[in-house]
Coordinates of C-alpha atoms and ligand atoms in Angstrom, one line a residue:
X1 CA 11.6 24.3 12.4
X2 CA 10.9 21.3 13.8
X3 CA 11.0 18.0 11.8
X4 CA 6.8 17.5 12.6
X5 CA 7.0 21.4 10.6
X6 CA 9.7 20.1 8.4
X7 CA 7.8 17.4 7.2
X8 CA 4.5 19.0 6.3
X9 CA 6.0 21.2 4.7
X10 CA 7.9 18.9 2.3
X11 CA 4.3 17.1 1.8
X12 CA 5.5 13.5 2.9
X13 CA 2.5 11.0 3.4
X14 CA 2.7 7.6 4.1
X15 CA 4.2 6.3 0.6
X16 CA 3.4 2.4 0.9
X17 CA -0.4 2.7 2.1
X18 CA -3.2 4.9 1.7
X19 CA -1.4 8.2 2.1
X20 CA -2.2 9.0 5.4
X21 CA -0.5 12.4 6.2
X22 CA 3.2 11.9 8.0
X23 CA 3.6 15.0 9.8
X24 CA 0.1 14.1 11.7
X25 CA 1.1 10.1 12.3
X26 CA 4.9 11.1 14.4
X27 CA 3.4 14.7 16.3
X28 CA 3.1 11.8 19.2
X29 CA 4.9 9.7 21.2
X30 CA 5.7 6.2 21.0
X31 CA 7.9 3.1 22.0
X32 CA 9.1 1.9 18.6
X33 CA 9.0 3.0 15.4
X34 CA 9.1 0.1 12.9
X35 CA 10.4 0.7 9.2
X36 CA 8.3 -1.0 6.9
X37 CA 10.5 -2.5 3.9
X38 CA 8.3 -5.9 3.8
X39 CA 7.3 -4.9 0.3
X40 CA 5.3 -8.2 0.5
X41 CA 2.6 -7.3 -2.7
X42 CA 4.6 -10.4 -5.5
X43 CA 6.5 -8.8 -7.8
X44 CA 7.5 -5.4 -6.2
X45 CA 11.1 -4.4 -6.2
X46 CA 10.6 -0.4 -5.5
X47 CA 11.3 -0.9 -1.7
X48 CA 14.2 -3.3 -1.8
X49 CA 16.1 -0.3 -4.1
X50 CA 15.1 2.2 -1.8
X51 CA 16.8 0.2 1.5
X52 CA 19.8 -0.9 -1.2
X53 CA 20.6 2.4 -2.4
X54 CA 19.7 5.1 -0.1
X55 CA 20.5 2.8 3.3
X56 CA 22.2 5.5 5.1
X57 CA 19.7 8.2 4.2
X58 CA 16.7 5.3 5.7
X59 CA 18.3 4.6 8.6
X60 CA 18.7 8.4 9.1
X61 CA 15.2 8.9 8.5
X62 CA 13.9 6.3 10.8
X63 CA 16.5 7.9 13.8
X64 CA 15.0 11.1 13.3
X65 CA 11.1 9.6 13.5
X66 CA 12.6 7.8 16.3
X67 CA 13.6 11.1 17.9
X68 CA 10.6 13.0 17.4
X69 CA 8.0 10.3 19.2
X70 CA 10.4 9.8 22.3
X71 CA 10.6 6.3 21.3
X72 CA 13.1 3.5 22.9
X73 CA 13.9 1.8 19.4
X74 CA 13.7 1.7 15.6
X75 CA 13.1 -1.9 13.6
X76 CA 13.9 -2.0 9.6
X77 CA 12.0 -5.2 9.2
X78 CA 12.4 -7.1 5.6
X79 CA 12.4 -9.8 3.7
X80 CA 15.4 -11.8 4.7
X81 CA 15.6 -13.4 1.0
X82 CA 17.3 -9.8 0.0
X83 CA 20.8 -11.0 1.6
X84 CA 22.8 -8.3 0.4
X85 CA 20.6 -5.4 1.4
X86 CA 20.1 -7.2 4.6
X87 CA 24.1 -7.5 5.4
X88 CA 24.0 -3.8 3.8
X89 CA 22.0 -2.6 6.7
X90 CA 23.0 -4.9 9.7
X91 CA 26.2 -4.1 9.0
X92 CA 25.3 -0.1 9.1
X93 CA 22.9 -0.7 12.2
X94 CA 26.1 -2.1 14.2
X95 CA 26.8 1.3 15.1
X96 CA 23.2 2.2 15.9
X97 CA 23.1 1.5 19.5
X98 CA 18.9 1.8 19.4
X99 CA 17.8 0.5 15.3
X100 CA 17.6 -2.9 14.5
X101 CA 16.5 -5.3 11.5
X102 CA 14.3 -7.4 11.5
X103 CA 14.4 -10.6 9.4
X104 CA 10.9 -11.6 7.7
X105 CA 9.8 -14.7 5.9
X106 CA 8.7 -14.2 2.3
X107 CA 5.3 -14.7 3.3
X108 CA 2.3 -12.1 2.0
X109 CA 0.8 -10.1 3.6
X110 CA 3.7 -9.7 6.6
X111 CA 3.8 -5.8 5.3
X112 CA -0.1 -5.4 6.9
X113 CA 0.9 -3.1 9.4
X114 CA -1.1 -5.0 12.0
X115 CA 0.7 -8.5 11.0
X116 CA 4.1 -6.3 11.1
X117 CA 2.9 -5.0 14.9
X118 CA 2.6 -8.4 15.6
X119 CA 5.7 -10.1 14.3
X120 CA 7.7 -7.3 15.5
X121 CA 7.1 -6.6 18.9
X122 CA 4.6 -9.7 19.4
X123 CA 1.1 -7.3 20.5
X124 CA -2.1 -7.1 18.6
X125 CA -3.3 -3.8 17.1
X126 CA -6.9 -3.4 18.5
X127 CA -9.8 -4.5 16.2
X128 CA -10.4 -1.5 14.0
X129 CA -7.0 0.3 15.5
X130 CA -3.9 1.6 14.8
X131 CA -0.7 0.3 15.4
X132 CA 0.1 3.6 17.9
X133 CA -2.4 1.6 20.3
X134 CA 0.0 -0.7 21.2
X135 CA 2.5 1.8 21.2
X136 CA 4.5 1.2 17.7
X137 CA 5.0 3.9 14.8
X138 CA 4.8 2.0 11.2
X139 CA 6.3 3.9 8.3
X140 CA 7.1 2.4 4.9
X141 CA 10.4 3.0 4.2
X142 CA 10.2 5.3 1.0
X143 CA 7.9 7.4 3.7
X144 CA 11.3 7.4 5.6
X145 CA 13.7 8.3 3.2
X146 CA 11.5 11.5 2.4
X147 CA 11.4 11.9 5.8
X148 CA 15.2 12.5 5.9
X149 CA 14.9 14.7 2.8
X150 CA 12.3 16.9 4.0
X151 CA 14.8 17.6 7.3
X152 CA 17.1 19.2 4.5
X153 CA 14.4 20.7 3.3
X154 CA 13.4 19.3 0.3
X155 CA 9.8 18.3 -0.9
X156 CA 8.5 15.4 -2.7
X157 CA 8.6 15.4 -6.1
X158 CA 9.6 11.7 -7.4
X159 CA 9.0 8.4 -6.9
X160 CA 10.3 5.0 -8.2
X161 CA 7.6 2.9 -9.6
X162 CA 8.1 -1.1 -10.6
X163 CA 7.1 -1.0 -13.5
X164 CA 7.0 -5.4 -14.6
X165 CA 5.1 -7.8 -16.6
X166 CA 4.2 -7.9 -20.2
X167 CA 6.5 -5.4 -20.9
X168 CA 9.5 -5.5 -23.0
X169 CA 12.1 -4.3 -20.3
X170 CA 10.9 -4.4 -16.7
X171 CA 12.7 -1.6 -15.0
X172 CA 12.6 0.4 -12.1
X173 CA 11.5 3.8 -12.9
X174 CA 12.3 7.4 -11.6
X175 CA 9.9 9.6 -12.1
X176 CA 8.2 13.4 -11.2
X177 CA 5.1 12.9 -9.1
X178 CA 2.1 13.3 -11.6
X179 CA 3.7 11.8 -14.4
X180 CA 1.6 10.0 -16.8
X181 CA 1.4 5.9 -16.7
X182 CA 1.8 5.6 -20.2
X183 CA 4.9 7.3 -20.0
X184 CA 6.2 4.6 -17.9
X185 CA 5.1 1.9 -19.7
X186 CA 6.7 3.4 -22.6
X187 CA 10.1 3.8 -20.7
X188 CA 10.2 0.1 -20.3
X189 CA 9.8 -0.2 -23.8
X190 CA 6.0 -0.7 -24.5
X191 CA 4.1 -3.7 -24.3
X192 CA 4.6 -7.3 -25.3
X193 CA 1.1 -8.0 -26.0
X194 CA -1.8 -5.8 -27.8
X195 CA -4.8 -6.8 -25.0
X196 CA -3.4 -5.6 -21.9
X197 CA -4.3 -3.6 -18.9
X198 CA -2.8 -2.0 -15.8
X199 CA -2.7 -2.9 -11.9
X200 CA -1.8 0.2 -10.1
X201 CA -0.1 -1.0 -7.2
X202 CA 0.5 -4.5 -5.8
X203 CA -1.1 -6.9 -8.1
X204 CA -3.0 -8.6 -4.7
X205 CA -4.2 -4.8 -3.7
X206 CA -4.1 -2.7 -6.3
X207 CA -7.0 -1.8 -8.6
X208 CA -6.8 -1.7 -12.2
X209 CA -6.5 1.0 -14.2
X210 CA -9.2 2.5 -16.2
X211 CA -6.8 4.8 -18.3
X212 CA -3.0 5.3 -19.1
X213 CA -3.5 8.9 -18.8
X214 CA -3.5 8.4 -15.3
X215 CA -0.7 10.4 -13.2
X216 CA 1.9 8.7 -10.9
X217 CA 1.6 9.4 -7.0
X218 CA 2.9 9.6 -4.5
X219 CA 1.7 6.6 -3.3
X220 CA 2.4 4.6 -6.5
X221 CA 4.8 1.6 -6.0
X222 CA 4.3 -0.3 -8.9
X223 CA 2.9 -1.1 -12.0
X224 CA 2.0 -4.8 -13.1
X225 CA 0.9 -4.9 -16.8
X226 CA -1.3 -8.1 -17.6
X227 CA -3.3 -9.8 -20.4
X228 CA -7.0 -8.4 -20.1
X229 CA -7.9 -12.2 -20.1
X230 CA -5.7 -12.5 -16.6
X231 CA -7.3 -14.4 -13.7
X232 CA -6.3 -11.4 -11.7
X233 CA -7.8 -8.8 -14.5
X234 CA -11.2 -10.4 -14.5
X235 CA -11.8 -11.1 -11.7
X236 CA -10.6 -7.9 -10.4
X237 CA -12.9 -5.9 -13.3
X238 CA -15.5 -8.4 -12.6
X239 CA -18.8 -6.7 -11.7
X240 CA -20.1 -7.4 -8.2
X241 CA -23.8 -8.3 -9.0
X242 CA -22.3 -11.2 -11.3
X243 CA -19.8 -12.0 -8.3
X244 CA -22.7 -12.0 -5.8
X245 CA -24.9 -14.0 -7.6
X246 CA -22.1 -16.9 -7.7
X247 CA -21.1 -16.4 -4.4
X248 CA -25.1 -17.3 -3.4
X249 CA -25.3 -20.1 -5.4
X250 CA -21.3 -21.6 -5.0
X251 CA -20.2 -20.4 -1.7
X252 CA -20.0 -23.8 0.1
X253 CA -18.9 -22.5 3.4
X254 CA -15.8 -24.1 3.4
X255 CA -14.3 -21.8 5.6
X256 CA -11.1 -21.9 4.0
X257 CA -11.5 -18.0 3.5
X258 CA -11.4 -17.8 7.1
X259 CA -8.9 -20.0 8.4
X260 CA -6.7 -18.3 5.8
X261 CA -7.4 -15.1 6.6
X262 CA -4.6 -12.8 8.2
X263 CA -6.5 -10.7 10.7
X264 CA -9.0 -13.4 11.4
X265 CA -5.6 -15.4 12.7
X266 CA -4.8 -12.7 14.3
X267 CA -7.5 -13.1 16.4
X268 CA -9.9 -10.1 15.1
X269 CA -13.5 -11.0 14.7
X270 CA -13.4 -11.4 11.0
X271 CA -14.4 -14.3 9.6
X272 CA -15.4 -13.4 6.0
X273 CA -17.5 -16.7 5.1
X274 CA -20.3 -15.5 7.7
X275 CA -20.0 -12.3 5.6
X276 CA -20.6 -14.4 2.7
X277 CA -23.6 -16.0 4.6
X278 CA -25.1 -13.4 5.0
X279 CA -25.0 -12.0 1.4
X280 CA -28.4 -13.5 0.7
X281 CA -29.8 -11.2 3.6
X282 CA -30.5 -7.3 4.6
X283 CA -27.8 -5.8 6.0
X284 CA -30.2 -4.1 9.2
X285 CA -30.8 -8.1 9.3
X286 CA -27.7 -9.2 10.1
X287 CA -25.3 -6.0 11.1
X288 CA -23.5 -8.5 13.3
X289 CA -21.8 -10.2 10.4
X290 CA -21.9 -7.3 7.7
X291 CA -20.4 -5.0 10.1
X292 CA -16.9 -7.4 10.4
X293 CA -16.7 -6.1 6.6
X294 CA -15.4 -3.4 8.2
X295 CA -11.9 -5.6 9.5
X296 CA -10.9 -6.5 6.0
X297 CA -8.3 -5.1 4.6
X298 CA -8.8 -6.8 1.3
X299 CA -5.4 -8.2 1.3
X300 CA -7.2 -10.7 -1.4
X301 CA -5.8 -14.2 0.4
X302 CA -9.5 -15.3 1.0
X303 CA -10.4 -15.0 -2.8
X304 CA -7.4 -15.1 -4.8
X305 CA -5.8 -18.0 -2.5
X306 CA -8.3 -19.6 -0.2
X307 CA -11.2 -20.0 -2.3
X308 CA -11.6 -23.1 -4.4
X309 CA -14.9 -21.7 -6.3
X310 CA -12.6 -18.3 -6.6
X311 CA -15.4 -16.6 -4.5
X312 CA -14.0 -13.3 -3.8
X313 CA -14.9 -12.5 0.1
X314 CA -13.0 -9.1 -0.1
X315 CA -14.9 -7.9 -3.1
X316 CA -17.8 -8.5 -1.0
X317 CA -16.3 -7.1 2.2
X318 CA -15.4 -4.0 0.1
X319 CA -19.3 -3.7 -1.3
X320 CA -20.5 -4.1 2.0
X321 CA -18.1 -1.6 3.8
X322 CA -19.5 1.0 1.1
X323 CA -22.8 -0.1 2.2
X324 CA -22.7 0.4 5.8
X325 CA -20.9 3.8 5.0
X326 CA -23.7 4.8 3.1
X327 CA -25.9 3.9 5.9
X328 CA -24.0 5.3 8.5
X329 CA -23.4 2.4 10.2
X330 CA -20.6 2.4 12.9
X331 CA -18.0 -0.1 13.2
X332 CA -18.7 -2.2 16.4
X333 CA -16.1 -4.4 16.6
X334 CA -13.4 -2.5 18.7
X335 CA -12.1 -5.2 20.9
X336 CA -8.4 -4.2 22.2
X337 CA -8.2 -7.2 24.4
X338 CA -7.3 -10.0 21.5
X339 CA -4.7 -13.0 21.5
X340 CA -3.6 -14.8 18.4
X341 CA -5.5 -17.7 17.4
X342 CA -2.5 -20.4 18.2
X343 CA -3.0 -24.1 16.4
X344 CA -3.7 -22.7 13.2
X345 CA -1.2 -22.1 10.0
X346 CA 1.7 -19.1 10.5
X347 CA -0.2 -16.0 9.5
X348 CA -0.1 -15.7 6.1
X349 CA 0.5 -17.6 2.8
X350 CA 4.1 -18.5 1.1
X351 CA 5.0 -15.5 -1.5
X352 CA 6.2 -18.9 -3.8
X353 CA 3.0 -20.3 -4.3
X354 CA 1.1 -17.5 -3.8
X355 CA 2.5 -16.4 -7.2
X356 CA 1.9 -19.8 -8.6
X357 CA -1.8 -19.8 -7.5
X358 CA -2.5 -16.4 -9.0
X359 CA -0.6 -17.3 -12.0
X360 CA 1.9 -14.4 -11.7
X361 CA 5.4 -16.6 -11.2
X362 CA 6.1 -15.7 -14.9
X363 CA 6.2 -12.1 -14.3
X364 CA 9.1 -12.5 -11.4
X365 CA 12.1 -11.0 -12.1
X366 CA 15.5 -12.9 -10.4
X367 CA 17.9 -10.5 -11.0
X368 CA 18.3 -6.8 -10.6
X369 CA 16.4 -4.9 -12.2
X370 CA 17.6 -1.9 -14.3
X371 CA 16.5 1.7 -13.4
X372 CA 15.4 4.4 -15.5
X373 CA 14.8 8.0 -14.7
X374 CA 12.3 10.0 -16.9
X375 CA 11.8 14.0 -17.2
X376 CA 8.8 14.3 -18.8
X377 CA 7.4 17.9 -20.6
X378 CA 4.0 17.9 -18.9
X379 CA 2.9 16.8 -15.5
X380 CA -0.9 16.3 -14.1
X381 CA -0.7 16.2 -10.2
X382 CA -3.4 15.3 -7.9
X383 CA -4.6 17.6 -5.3
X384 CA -5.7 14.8 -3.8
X385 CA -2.6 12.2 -3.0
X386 CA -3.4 11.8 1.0
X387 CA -6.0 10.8 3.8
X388 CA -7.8 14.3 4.3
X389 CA -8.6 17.1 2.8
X390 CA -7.7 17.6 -1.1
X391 CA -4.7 20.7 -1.1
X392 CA -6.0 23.7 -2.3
X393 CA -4.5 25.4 -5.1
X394 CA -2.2 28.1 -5.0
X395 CA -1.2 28.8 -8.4
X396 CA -3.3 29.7 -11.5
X397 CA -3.2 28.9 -14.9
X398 CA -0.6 30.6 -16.9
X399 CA 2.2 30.8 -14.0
X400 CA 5.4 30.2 -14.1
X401 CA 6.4 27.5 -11.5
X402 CA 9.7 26.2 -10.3
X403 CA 10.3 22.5 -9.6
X404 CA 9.8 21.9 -5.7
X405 CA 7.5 25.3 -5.5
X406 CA 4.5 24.5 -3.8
X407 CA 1.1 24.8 -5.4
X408 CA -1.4 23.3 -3.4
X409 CA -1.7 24.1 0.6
X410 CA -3.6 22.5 3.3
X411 CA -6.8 24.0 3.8
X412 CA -6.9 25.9 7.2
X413 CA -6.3 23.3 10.0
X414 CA -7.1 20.3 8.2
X415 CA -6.2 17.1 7.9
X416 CA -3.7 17.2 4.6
X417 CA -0.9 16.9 2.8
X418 CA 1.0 19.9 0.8
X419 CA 1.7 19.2 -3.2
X420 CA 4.4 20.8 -5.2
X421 CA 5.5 21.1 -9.1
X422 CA 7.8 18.5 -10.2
X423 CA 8.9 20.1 -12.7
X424 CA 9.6 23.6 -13.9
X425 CA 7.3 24.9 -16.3
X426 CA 4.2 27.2 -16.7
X427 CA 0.8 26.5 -15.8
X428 CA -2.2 25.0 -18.1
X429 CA -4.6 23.8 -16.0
X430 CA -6.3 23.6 -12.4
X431 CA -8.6 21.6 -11.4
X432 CA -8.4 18.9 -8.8
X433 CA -5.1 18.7 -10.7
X434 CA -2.5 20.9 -11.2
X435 CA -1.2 20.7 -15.0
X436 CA 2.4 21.7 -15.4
X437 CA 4.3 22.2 -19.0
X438 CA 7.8 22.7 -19.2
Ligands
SF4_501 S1 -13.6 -20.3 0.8 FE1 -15.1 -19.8 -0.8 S2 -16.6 -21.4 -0.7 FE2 -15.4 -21.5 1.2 S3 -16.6 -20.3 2.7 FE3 -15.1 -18.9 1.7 S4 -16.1 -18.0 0.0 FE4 -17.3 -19.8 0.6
SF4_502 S1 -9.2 -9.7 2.1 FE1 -10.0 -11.7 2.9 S2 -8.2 -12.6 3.8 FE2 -7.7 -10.5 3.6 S3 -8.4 -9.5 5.5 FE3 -10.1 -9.3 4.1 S4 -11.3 -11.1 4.6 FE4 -9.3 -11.5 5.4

């Protein structure tokens, strides 16, 4: 089998984004493939264990992705605070006549794929684009170490989740895909506080949670457990008729939302006050502006950094984006010809105060962090982890599955990702879930 083959069969999608199908993004060709270990969301720690303790299997995975796209080089870009992961990997790259590292500052968001294009090879992904437009591959590295696993022929069926905050022993946790988040909160030995809730994710990017009894991904990194009363909570859980009504009446157009804003420096045609202009207005009256909603990757620099009112731009960006879906509204803005906006600020804000602005330094954890590994009696996996088409199941209630088995299977020719049990057990339920008791 091939490792395009090898890799849809283990299920692997992109593990640090929004689970866009692997074995679809490297069936091409390329000149570099770039190993994303940025891990710039404050407060993560799954990817720095991942390029600390599976290095070999990584850089492995990232020759063999390199292989398969035809390209001249691999990059493992990161964070070149983590000094003893970094000398872990030069030193193993030494022998690697084509794989490099590249050192990043600890600046958010420099793991934007288009930022990482940009610092890495020093080209602009098209307005709207891919990095494959200018010819690079971007692949977290957790999506790389799977990689490597599925050439042996092995599925996905964990991942290690950050699990930090008010909890009483923030860990790093190992756990079967489709475990619960209580679980893991539990693991780390509960909560500190009674009035809490979850981020699920990065805190900048990640959305709260409505429930615990919600099952990990394969996409979930992290875990951030806050006070409810949290600046990031509320406004995050904030509803966006109260938000637009402030954002009429306070939005001063400053600016600062813009000048601050990554892709906008980047030299895309974003520029997420005129969005906020225009909030007072129809969207068929002004598609100009509305339609650069669609450039935002609500990175959350405009709102939770930029804005001195704490007007949320990306909220906004994220409402109108639905909007113009709903509509049917195309994306016009799909210049490819762009060049950085020089005589502004580096792209990006400092990590450092960053965390102080959004109140989070408390939660940062200096040391290493311990890591657990859980094996939990019942599992609930999405059909539905990936860009695409939800798998289809292939078992029914009652059976008796193995860990690693598959149960869910692409639908015909497209677009998907394959699931499979985590653990061994029988059957219970099926619905866009597959429920699995051991
Ligand atoms: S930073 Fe805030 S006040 Fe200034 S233009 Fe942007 S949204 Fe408006
Ligand atoms: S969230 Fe704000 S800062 Fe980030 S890309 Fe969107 S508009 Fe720009």
């Amino acid at each position: 089998m091939s490792i395009v083959e090898l890799v849809r069969e283990a299920g692997v999608v992109g593990a640090g984004g929004a689970g866009f199908p692997t074995h679809a993004k490297i069936d091409t060709r390329a000149d570099v493939v770039i190993a994303n270990g940025a891990e710039c969301e404050p407060l993560l720690r799954t990817d720095q264990y991942i390029m600390d303790h599976y290095a070999e299997e990584l850089i492995a995975g990232l020759k063999l992705v390199v292989n398969q796209v035809a390209a001249q080089h691999g990059i493992i870009a990161l964070k070149r605070k983590h000094r003893a992961v970094v000398e872990k990997l030069q030193s193993l790259v030494a022998q690697e006549p084509n794989i490099e590292v590249l050192l990043l500052d600890n600046v958010y968001p420099t793991g934007d794929e288009h930022v990482l294009v940009n610092l890495a090879i020093r080209k602009v992904v098209p307005e709207g684009g891919i990095p494959l437009q200018v010819g690079a591959v971007v692949s977290n590295v957790t999506t790389l170490l799977n990689v490597y696993y599925a050439s042996l022929g092995h599925p996905v069926l964990d991942r290690f989740v950050t699990v930090v905050g008010e909890v009483q022993s923030p860990a790093i946790v190992k756990v079967p895909v489709g475990t619960m988040v209580s679980e893991l909160i539990d693991a780390v030995g509960g909560p500190t506080i009674q009035d809490y809730r979850v981020i699920h994710g990065g805190p900048m990017m990640g959305d709260v949670l409505e429930s615990l009894a919600t099952p990990v991904t394969k996409l979930t990194g992290g875990l951030i457990v806050l006070p409810s009363s949290h600046k990031m909570i509320v406004q995050k859980t904030r509803d966006l008729k109260t938000q637009f009504r402030k954002a009429r009446s306070a939005c001063c157009q400053c600016v600062y939302c813009t000048t601050m804003c990554p892709r906008y420096r980047l030299g895309h045609n974003l520029e997420p006050h005129k969005v906020m202009r225009a909030l007072g207005g129809s969207i068929e009256d002004n598609v100009e502006d509305f339609t650069q909603a669609y450039l935002c990757t609500e990175c959350g620099i405009c709102g939770f950094y930029a804005c001195v009112h704490e007007l949320m731009p990306f909220q906004a960006n994220r409402w109108v984006k639905e909007k113009l879906r709903d509509s049917q509204t195309p994306n016009p803005h799909r210049r490819t010809d762009i060049t950085v906006r020089d005589g502004l600020m580096p792209i990006g804000v400092p990590t450092e105060r960053l965390l102080k602005r959004v109140r989070l330094g408390q939660y940062e954890v200096h040391g290493a962090l311990s890591v657990l590994e859980l094996q939990p009696s019942v599992v609930s996996i999405p059909l539905r982890q990936h860009i695409g088409a939800p798998a289809q199941a292939i078992v029914q209630v009652g059976d008796k599955v193995e860990r690693g088995q598959l149960v869910g299977e692409i639908p015909g020719d497209a677009l998907g990702a394959k699931v499979h049990s985590t653990i061994t057990g029988y059957v219970t339920e099926v619905t866009d879930h597959v429920v699995i008791k051991s």
